[in-house]
């Protein structure tokens, strides 16, 4: 099945949020408004019960996708950032030490910085190989201290697409009795992850990127038993145990205070069902083919620098480029105004990754990221556009972006 984006605009910013979505996603959101429209857990009438079934259906689909044991340990939140904040702030205590990596996103680095300032935790960001941007598990092991409580690892980089060896890191964490939180924002829905057998304690991801659900959805998976080492960071109504002014201890309610984004979760349920029907392995094979094709098309293009692993098996479809003589923001503007291709330039909320790449002070990179509906023809179109701009830059003759182009010096 092909899903055409509008206006021949080639959307290659799936790392920000996926588009297009499977048509069933918008249909499920619309159906929610048409037939359910009530708030889950907030009444005993038919519509409120139907809303509860939507949430349960979404938990079941996610449990199947990640092969996690228990649906009640699938916690819904606002987005990936919200799920990461919950996981970090619920587990880390004053005086603790946390290990993360330079490839991690501000949705990990900023909560850690805030806890450092507010309650005196310490944290270490492990370096990455400058060429592949992959982290060595030995370096993670060396960074552990007696007071290390948590390791947070970005599974796939939102800057270079590099996959980190999370299963090896999980073994190290288990050996040392340290919790492992995986940020699967760029790998969920792209790479098969067996949550239970991989030995991951906590996994956070947005619902709106590779899981193909609507914006405003996020998920935290908790390995059974780990909740006993977590405290709540937000309390409120759950529609359960209402006689008690104290947050319920049972999951998922313990970590899900307040009304749900049920229309969004209806869409997420349809999206994850679509992924399960398609098969994650076949989606991954598609992504691997796209990565190999882009590498083939861009290898040897003079003046074009590509960051991160070249080997498809070591990456997801998130690519960072620079073209000598062209600012990353200008490159994005050129791609949009001359080629109708949508990319994202700047630092991608990952300052330490850009520092490691040497691009922090020079405008970052231009990122293109694929999704399940990206075709071979789309890859060829993007490669041709990049090669054309690189050739013009080599000749000192890059046509300017259209006058109405938005050239943002450094995007956030
Ligand atoms: C690696 C990574 N982690 C976390 C996030 C945060 O996800 P969200 O935008 O859903 O809050 C992102 C978003 O770009 C990301 O790429």
Short mmCIF file of C-alpha atoms and ligand atoms in Angstrom, two decimals:
data_model
loop_
_atom_site.label_atom_id
_atom_site.label_comp_id
_atom_site.label_asym_id
_atom_site.label_seq_id
_atom_site.Cartn_x
_atom_site.Cartn_y
_atom_site.Cartn_z
CA UNK A 1 0.00 0.00 0.00
CA UNK A 2 1.29 3.47 -0.70
CA UNK A 3 0.24 6.60 1.16
CA UNK A 4 0.97 9.79 -0.74
CA UNK A 5 1.91 12.94 1.13
CA UNK A 6 0.30 16.14 -0.10
CA UNK A 7 1.57 18.44 -2.87
CA UNK A 8 4.55 16.35 -3.96
CA UNK A 9 6.25 17.60 -0.79
CA UNK A 10 8.75 14.95 0.23
CA UNK A 11 8.61 14.77 4.01
CA UNK A 12 11.92 13.46 5.32
CA UNK A 13 11.58 14.57 8.95
CA UNK A 14 10.20 11.35 10.38
CA UNK A 15 12.66 11.61 13.27
CA UNK A 16 10.65 14.64 14.50
CA UNK A 17 7.27 12.97 13.97
CA UNK A 18 6.23 10.42 11.39
CA UNK A 19 4.24 11.38 8.31
CA UNK A 20 2.32 10.02 6.54
CA UNK A 21 0.63 7.75 9.07
CA UNK A 22 -1.30 4.63 8.07
CA UNK A 23 -4.83 5.83 7.08
CA UNK A 24 -6.30 3.70 9.89
CA UNK A 25 -4.78 6.11 12.43
CA UNK A 26 -6.81 9.19 11.50
CA UNK A 27 -9.86 6.94 11.02
CA UNK A 28 -9.49 5.61 14.58
CA UNK A 29 -9.18 9.14 16.02
CA UNK A 30 -12.28 10.23 14.09
CA UNK A 31 -14.14 7.12 15.22
CA UNK A 32 -13.24 7.96 18.82
CA UNK A 33 -14.89 11.35 18.50
CA UNK A 34 -17.87 9.91 16.62
CA UNK A 35 -18.65 6.90 18.81
CA UNK A 36 -16.79 7.04 22.14
CA UNK A 37 -15.97 10.66 23.12
CA UNK A 38 -16.01 9.94 26.90
CA UNK A 39 -13.10 9.84 29.37
CA UNK A 40 -11.77 6.41 30.37
CA UNK A 41 -12.29 5.44 34.01
CA UNK A 42 -14.53 8.41 34.64
CA UNK A 43 -17.98 6.77 34.51
CA UNK A 44 -19.83 3.46 34.32
CA UNK A 45 -21.88 4.35 31.23
CA UNK A 46 -21.30 2.64 27.90
CA UNK A 47 -19.13 5.33 26.33
CA UNK A 48 -16.78 5.60 29.33
CA UNK A 49 -16.39 1.82 29.32
CA UNK A 50 -15.71 1.92 25.58
CA UNK A 51 -12.97 4.48 26.25
CA UNK A 52 -11.41 2.11 28.77
CA UNK A 53 -11.44 -0.61 26.14
CA UNK A 54 -9.62 1.71 23.73
CA UNK A 55 -6.85 2.21 26.31
CA UNK A 56 -6.66 -1.49 27.09
CA UNK A 57 -6.51 -2.29 23.36
CA UNK A 58 -3.63 0.13 23.01
CA UNK A 59 -1.77 -1.41 25.96
CA UNK A 60 -2.27 -4.88 24.50
CA UNK A 61 -0.96 -3.84 21.08
CA UNK A 62 2.14 -2.25 22.65
CA UNK A 63 2.70 -5.27 24.88
CA UNK A 64 2.62 -7.50 21.79
CA UNK A 65 4.97 -5.22 19.85
CA UNK A 66 7.65 -5.10 22.55
CA UNK A 67 6.94 -8.58 23.89
CA UNK A 68 6.60 -7.28 27.42
CA UNK A 69 4.92 -9.44 29.97
CA UNK A 70 2.25 -7.17 31.39
CA UNK A 71 -0.13 -4.65 29.89
CA UNK A 72 -0.54 -2.86 33.24
CA UNK A 73 3.19 -2.05 33.09
CA UNK A 74 2.64 -0.08 29.87
CA UNK A 75 2.32 3.54 31.09
CA UNK A 76 0.91 6.26 28.84
CA UNK A 77 2.23 9.82 28.82
CA UNK A 78 2.35 12.94 26.73
CA UNK A 79 5.36 12.20 24.51
CA UNK A 80 8.86 10.72 24.68
CA UNK A 81 10.14 13.54 26.89
CA UNK A 82 7.38 12.97 29.43
CA UNK A 83 8.09 9.21 29.57
CA UNK A 84 11.83 9.86 30.04
CA UNK A 85 11.21 12.44 32.78
CA UNK A 86 8.99 9.98 34.61
CA UNK A 87 11.52 7.16 34.34
CA UNK A 88 14.46 9.32 35.48
CA UNK A 89 12.75 11.30 38.24
CA UNK A 90 10.93 8.27 39.64
CA UNK A 91 14.14 6.28 40.09
CA UNK A 92 16.98 8.70 40.87
CA UNK A 93 17.55 9.93 44.44
CA UNK A 94 19.70 12.72 45.93
CA UNK A 95 23.35 11.64 45.96
CA UNK A 96 22.91 9.11 43.12
CA UNK A 97 25.11 8.92 40.04
CA UNK A 98 23.69 8.34 36.54
CA UNK A 99 25.55 7.23 33.41
CA UNK A 100 24.35 8.33 29.99
CA UNK A 101 26.02 8.92 26.61
CA UNK A 102 27.01 11.93 24.56
CA UNK A 103 24.53 10.72 21.93
CA UNK A 104 21.59 11.27 24.28
CA UNK A 105 18.89 13.88 23.72
CA UNK A 106 18.08 16.93 25.83
CA UNK A 107 15.03 15.03 27.10
CA UNK A 108 17.59 12.98 29.05
CA UNK A 109 20.35 15.58 29.55
CA UNK A 110 18.04 18.32 30.85
CA UNK A 111 16.26 16.24 33.50
CA UNK A 112 19.70 15.06 34.66
CA UNK A 113 21.00 18.65 34.73
CA UNK A 114 17.90 19.76 36.65
CA UNK A 115 18.34 16.97 39.22
CA UNK A 116 22.03 17.86 39.51
CA UNK A 117 21.12 21.44 40.36
CA UNK A 118 18.06 20.69 42.49
CA UNK A 119 19.04 17.63 44.52
CA UNK A 120 22.75 17.13 43.91
CA UNK A 121 22.90 14.04 41.72
CA UNK A 122 26.00 13.48 39.55
CA UNK A 123 26.02 12.23 35.98
CA UNK A 124 28.55 11.14 33.39
CA UNK A 125 28.11 11.14 29.62
CA UNK A 126 30.14 8.36 28.00
CA UNK A 127 31.96 9.31 24.78
CA UNK A 128 31.14 7.85 21.36
CA UNK A 129 33.45 6.75 18.57
CA UNK A 130 33.83 9.91 16.44
CA UNK A 131 33.40 8.03 13.15
CA UNK A 132 30.50 5.71 13.93
CA UNK A 133 29.06 7.63 16.93
CA UNK A 134 28.61 4.26 18.62
CA UNK A 135 29.37 3.85 22.31
CA UNK A 136 31.59 1.09 23.70
CA UNK A 137 29.91 -1.03 26.40
CA UNK A 138 33.33 -1.20 28.10
CA UNK A 139 33.25 2.59 28.48
CA UNK A 140 29.81 2.33 30.05
CA UNK A 141 31.14 -0.30 32.50
CA UNK A 142 34.14 1.92 33.33
CA UNK A 143 31.86 4.89 34.08
CA UNK A 144 29.89 2.99 36.75
CA UNK A 145 30.49 3.97 40.37
CA UNK A 146 29.31 2.37 43.59
CA UNK A 147 26.58 5.05 43.81
CA UNK A 148 25.41 4.65 40.17
CA UNK A 149 21.70 3.92 40.20
CA UNK A 150 20.74 4.32 36.55
CA UNK A 151 22.18 4.01 33.04
CA UNK A 152 20.27 5.84 30.30
CA UNK A 153 21.08 4.91 26.72
CA UNK A 154 19.75 6.31 23.52
CA UNK A 155 19.03 3.23 21.41
CA UNK A 156 19.23 5.01 18.05
CA UNK A 157 20.64 8.49 17.63
CA UNK A 158 18.30 11.20 16.41
CA UNK A 159 21.38 12.92 14.89
CA UNK A 160 23.29 10.15 13.12
CA UNK A 161 20.94 7.14 13.29
CA UNK A 162 23.63 5.08 15.11
CA UNK A 163 22.29 2.09 17.02
CA UNK A 164 23.85 1.43 20.42
CA UNK A 165 24.53 -2.08 21.73
CA UNK A 166 21.75 -2.01 24.34
CA UNK A 167 21.69 -5.74 24.98
CA UNK A 168 25.38 -5.82 25.93
CA UNK A 169 24.88 -2.73 28.08
CA UNK A 170 21.88 -4.48 29.69
CA UNK A 171 24.13 -7.40 30.69
CA UNK A 172 26.61 -4.98 32.28
CA UNK A 173 23.83 -3.20 34.18
CA UNK A 174 22.41 -6.47 35.44
CA UNK A 175 25.87 -7.62 36.60
CA UNK A 176 26.31 -4.39 38.58
CA UNK A 177 22.75 -4.17 39.90
CA UNK A 178 22.16 -0.87 38.07
CA UNK A 179 18.85 0.02 36.37
CA UNK A 180 18.84 0.44 32.58
CA UNK A 181 16.56 2.97 30.89
CA UNK A 182 16.49 2.83 27.08
CA UNK A 183 15.41 5.86 25.09
CA UNK A 184 13.83 4.15 22.10
CA UNK A 185 12.51 7.37 20.52
CA UNK A 186 14.20 6.62 17.19
CA UNK A 187 14.16 2.83 17.29
CA UNK A 188 10.64 1.92 18.44
CA UNK A 189 8.69 0.82 15.37
CA UNK A 190 11.93 0.61 13.37
CA UNK A 191 13.98 -2.11 15.05
CA UNK A 192 12.52 -5.19 16.76
CA UNK A 193 13.01 -4.82 20.54
CA UNK A 194 12.21 -7.72 22.85
CA UNK A 195 11.79 -5.78 26.05
CA UNK A 196 11.63 -8.76 28.40
CA UNK A 197 14.42 -10.89 26.99
CA UNK A 198 16.73 -7.92 26.28
CA UNK A 199 17.02 -7.31 30.04
CA UNK A 200 15.84 -3.69 29.83
CA UNK A 201 14.30 -2.30 33.03
CA UNK A 202 12.62 0.78 31.59
CA UNK A 203 11.95 1.78 27.98
CA UNK A 204 10.61 5.18 26.97
CA UNK A 205 9.38 6.19 23.53
CA UNK A 206 7.02 8.63 21.86
CA UNK A 207 3.88 7.22 20.25
CA UNK A 208 4.11 9.70 17.37
CA UNK A 209 7.41 8.80 15.72
CA UNK A 210 8.18 5.22 14.61
CA UNK A 211 5.08 3.87 16.34
CA UNK A 212 3.13 6.01 13.82
CA UNK A 213 0.52 7.27 16.30
CA UNK A 214 -0.68 10.88 16.74
CA UNK A 215 1.31 13.64 18.42
CA UNK A 216 0.60 13.90 22.14
CA UNK A 217 1.25 10.22 22.89
CA UNK A 218 4.18 8.58 24.70
CA UNK A 219 4.88 5.29 26.43
CA UNK A 220 6.99 4.04 29.34
CA UNK A 221 7.45 0.28 29.71
CA UNK A 222 8.37 -0.90 33.21
CA UNK A 223 9.80 -4.36 33.86
CA UNK A 224 7.63 -6.11 36.45
CA UNK A 225 9.03 -5.50 39.93
CA UNK A 226 10.96 -2.33 39.01
CA UNK A 227 7.98 -0.21 40.07
CA UNK A 228 8.89 -1.06 43.66
CA UNK A 229 12.07 1.00 43.17
CA UNK A 230 10.16 3.98 41.72
CA UNK A 231 8.22 6.78 43.33
CA UNK A 232 5.51 8.91 41.76
CA UNK A 233 6.41 12.25 40.23
CA UNK A 234 2.86 13.39 39.46
CA UNK A 235 -0.25 12.59 41.45
CA UNK A 236 -3.94 13.10 40.80
CA UNK A 237 -7.22 11.54 39.78
CA UNK A 238 -7.23 8.08 38.26
CA UNK A 239 -10.89 7.13 38.51
CA UNK A 240 -9.83 4.36 40.92
CA UNK A 241 -9.59 4.20 44.75
CA UNK A 242 -11.14 7.67 44.86
CA UNK A 243 -11.85 7.41 48.58
CA UNK A 244 -8.11 7.63 49.16
CA UNK A 245 -6.29 10.99 48.89
CA UNK A 246 -3.06 9.06 48.31
CA UNK A 247 -2.01 7.90 44.82
CA UNK A 248 -2.98 4.23 44.19
CA UNK A 249 -0.08 1.77 44.30
CA UNK A 250 -1.41 -0.43 41.50
CA UNK A 251 -0.21 0.00 37.92
CA UNK A 252 -0.87 1.65 35.55
CA UNK A 253 -2.82 4.12 37.75
CA UNK A 254 0.14 4.81 39.99
CA UNK A 255 1.96 6.58 37.15
CA UNK A 256 -1.02 7.82 35.12
CA UNK A 257 -2.59 10.74 37.00
CA UNK A 258 -5.21 12.76 35.14
CA UNK A 259 -7.41 12.29 32.09
CA UNK A 260 -5.90 10.44 29.14
CA UNK A 261 -5.37 11.53 25.57
CA UNK A 262 -7.80 8.78 24.62
CA UNK A 263 -8.38 9.98 21.01
CA UNK A 264 -4.60 9.93 20.53
CA UNK A 265 -4.36 6.48 22.10
CA UNK A 266 -7.14 5.24 19.79
CA UNK A 267 -4.91 6.38 16.92
CA UNK A 268 -1.84 4.81 18.53
CA UNK A 269 -3.67 1.51 18.93
CA UNK A 270 -4.53 1.50 15.21
CA UNK A 271 -0.95 2.45 14.34
CA UNK A 272 0.65 -0.31 16.41
CA UNK A 273 -1.87 -2.82 15.02
CA UNK A 274 -0.77 -1.73 11.54
CA UNK A 275 2.88 -2.32 12.50
CA UNK A 276 2.00 -5.75 13.92
CA UNK A 277 0.08 -6.67 10.76
CA UNK A 278 2.92 -5.51 8.55
CA UNK A 279 5.53 -7.18 10.74
CA UNK A 280 8.35 -5.18 12.30
CA UNK A 281 10.92 -7.38 10.61
CA UNK A 282 9.62 -6.49 7.18
CA UNK A 283 9.54 -2.78 8.09
CA UNK A 284 13.13 -3.08 9.26
CA UNK A 285 14.13 -4.81 6.01
CA UNK A 286 12.56 -1.93 4.09
CA UNK A 287 14.54 0.56 6.20
CA UNK A 288 17.78 -1.38 5.67
CA UNK A 289 17.22 -1.30 1.90
CA UNK A 290 16.65 2.47 1.98
CA UNK A 291 19.84 2.98 4.04
CA UNK A 292 21.87 0.87 1.61
CA UNK A 293 20.40 2.72 -1.38
CA UNK A 294 21.18 6.15 0.03
CA UNK A 295 24.73 5.10 0.83
CA UNK A 296 25.18 3.78 -2.70
CA UNK A 297 23.79 6.95 -4.25
CA UNK A 298 25.87 9.33 -2.12
CA UNK A 299 29.18 7.47 -1.91
CA UNK A 300 31.88 9.53 -3.55
CA UNK A 301 29.85 12.77 -3.87
CA UNK A 302 32.55 15.43 -3.53
CA UNK A 303 32.02 18.00 -0.78
CA UNK A 304 29.27 16.03 0.99
CA UNK A 305 30.02 14.83 4.49
CA UNK A 306 27.88 12.13 6.02
CA UNK A 307 27.98 11.47 9.79
CA UNK A 308 27.53 8.20 11.68
CA UNK A 309 27.70 4.55 10.63
CA UNK A 310 27.80 3.69 6.94
CA UNK A 311 26.75 0.11 7.60
CA UNK A 312 22.92 -0.20 7.41
CA UNK A 313 22.84 -2.85 10.18
CA UNK A 314 24.42 -0.33 12.58
CA UNK A 315 21.84 2.39 12.02
CA UNK A 316 18.26 3.47 11.46
CA UNK A 317 17.11 5.76 8.66
CA UNK A 318 18.22 9.03 10.29
CA UNK A 319 21.00 10.75 8.31
CA UNK A 320 23.03 13.87 9.07
CA UNK A 321 24.90 15.73 6.34
CA UNK A 322 26.93 18.82 5.71
CA UNK A 323 27.95 20.22 2.36
CA UNK A 324 31.20 22.20 2.27
CA UNK A 325 30.44 25.88 1.74
CA UNK A 326 26.72 25.63 2.60
CA UNK A 327 25.33 26.33 6.09
CA UNK A 328 23.08 23.50 7.36
CA UNK A 329 20.13 25.91 7.68
CA UNK A 330 20.73 27.10 4.11
CA UNK A 331 20.90 23.50 2.92
CA UNK A 332 17.48 22.81 4.48
CA UNK A 333 16.09 25.95 2.86
CA UNK A 334 17.51 24.91 -0.52
CA UNK A 335 16.08 21.42 -0.18
CA UNK A 336 12.66 22.86 0.59
CA UNK A 337 12.44 25.72 -1.86
CA UNK A 338 14.19 24.15 -4.86
CA UNK A 339 13.39 20.47 -4.38
CA UNK A 340 10.28 20.40 -2.17
CA UNK A 341 12.13 18.18 0.32
CA UNK A 342 11.56 18.73 4.05
CA UNK A 343 14.54 18.23 6.36
CA UNK A 344 15.65 19.56 9.75
CA UNK A 345 18.84 21.50 10.29
CA UNK A 346 20.53 22.54 13.53
CA UNK A 347 21.43 20.71 16.72
CA UNK A 348 18.42 18.37 16.98
CA UNK A 349 18.23 18.87 20.79
CA UNK A 350 21.46 16.87 21.12
CA UNK A 351 24.25 19.33 22.00
CA UNK A 352 26.74 16.72 23.24
CA UNK A 353 26.34 14.66 20.07
CA UNK A 354 27.08 17.72 17.96
CA UNK A 355 30.03 18.60 20.17
CA UNK A 356 31.37 15.06 19.57
CA UNK A 357 30.88 15.51 15.81
CA UNK A 358 32.56 18.93 15.89
CA UNK A 359 29.40 20.61 14.57
CA UNK A 360 28.17 22.30 17.77
CA UNK A 361 29.62 25.72 16.98
CA UNK A 362 29.02 25.62 13.23
CA UNK A 363 25.27 25.27 12.84
CA UNK A 364 24.95 21.51 13.38
CA UNK A 365 23.95 19.34 10.45
CA UNK A 366 21.07 18.86 8.06
CA UNK A 367 19.06 15.78 8.94
CA UNK A 368 16.90 13.63 6.67
CA UNK A 369 14.92 10.78 8.18
CA UNK A 370 12.84 8.07 6.57
CA UNK A 371 9.62 6.29 7.52
CA UNK A 372 7.82 3.14 6.40
CA UNK A 373 6.21 4.95 3.46
CA UNK A 374 9.50 6.34 2.12
CA UNK A 375 10.18 4.75 -1.29
CA UNK A 376 13.27 4.02 -3.37
CA UNK A 377 12.20 6.89 -5.64
CA UNK A 378 12.13 9.24 -2.61
CA UNK A 379 15.66 8.20 -1.70
CA UNK A 380 16.81 8.82 -5.28
CA UNK A 381 15.13 12.22 -5.27
CA UNK A 382 16.84 13.23 -2.00
CA UNK A 383 20.22 11.88 -3.16
CA UNK A 384 19.95 13.72 -6.49
CA UNK A 385 19.09 16.96 -4.69
CA UNK A 386 22.03 16.64 -2.27
CA UNK A 387 24.41 15.72 -5.10
CA UNK A 388 23.23 18.70 -7.18
CA UNK A 389 23.76 21.16 -4.31
CA UNK A 390 27.16 19.60 -3.49
CA UNK A 391 28.23 19.92 -7.13
CA UNK A 392 27.11 23.55 -7.30
CA UNK A 393 28.92 24.29 -4.03
CA UNK A 394 32.11 22.75 -5.41
CA UNK A 395 31.77 25.08 -8.40
CA UNK A 396 31.09 28.05 -6.07
CA UNK A 397 27.71 28.50 -7.72
CA UNK A 398 24.89 27.46 -5.35
CA UNK A 399 21.60 28.98 -6.43
CA UNK A 400 20.11 30.93 -3.51
CA UNK A 401 17.05 29.61 -1.68
CA UNK A 402 13.80 31.27 -2.75
CA UNK A 403 13.36 34.73 -1.16
CA UNK A 404 10.51 33.50 1.07
CA UNK A 405 12.62 30.64 2.49
CA UNK A 406 12.90 30.40 6.26
CA UNK A 407 16.61 30.19 6.98
CA UNK A 408 16.89 29.72 10.72
CA UNK A 409 20.51 30.20 11.82
CA UNK A 410 20.47 27.35 14.35
CA UNK A 411 17.26 25.53 15.00
CA UNK A 412 16.67 24.32 18.55
C1 LIG B 1 16.34 10.43 20.82
C2 LIG B 1 15.12 11.19 21.27
N1 LIG B 1 14.74 11.09 22.55
C3 LIG B 1 13.65 11.73 23.00
C4 LIG B 1 12.90 12.52 22.17
C5 LIG B 1 11.72 13.25 22.74
O1 LIG B 1 10.52 12.81 22.17
P1 LIG B 1 9.26 13.79 22.12
O2 LIG B 1 9.52 14.76 21.03
O3 LIG B 1 8.12 12.86 21.81
O4 LIG B 1 9.13 14.42 23.44
C6 LIG B 1 13.28 12.67 20.84
C7 LIG B 1 12.53 13.55 19.93
O5 LIG B 1 13.00 14.01 18.94
C8 LIG B 1 14.41 11.96 20.37
O6 LIG B 1 14.80 12.04 19.10
#
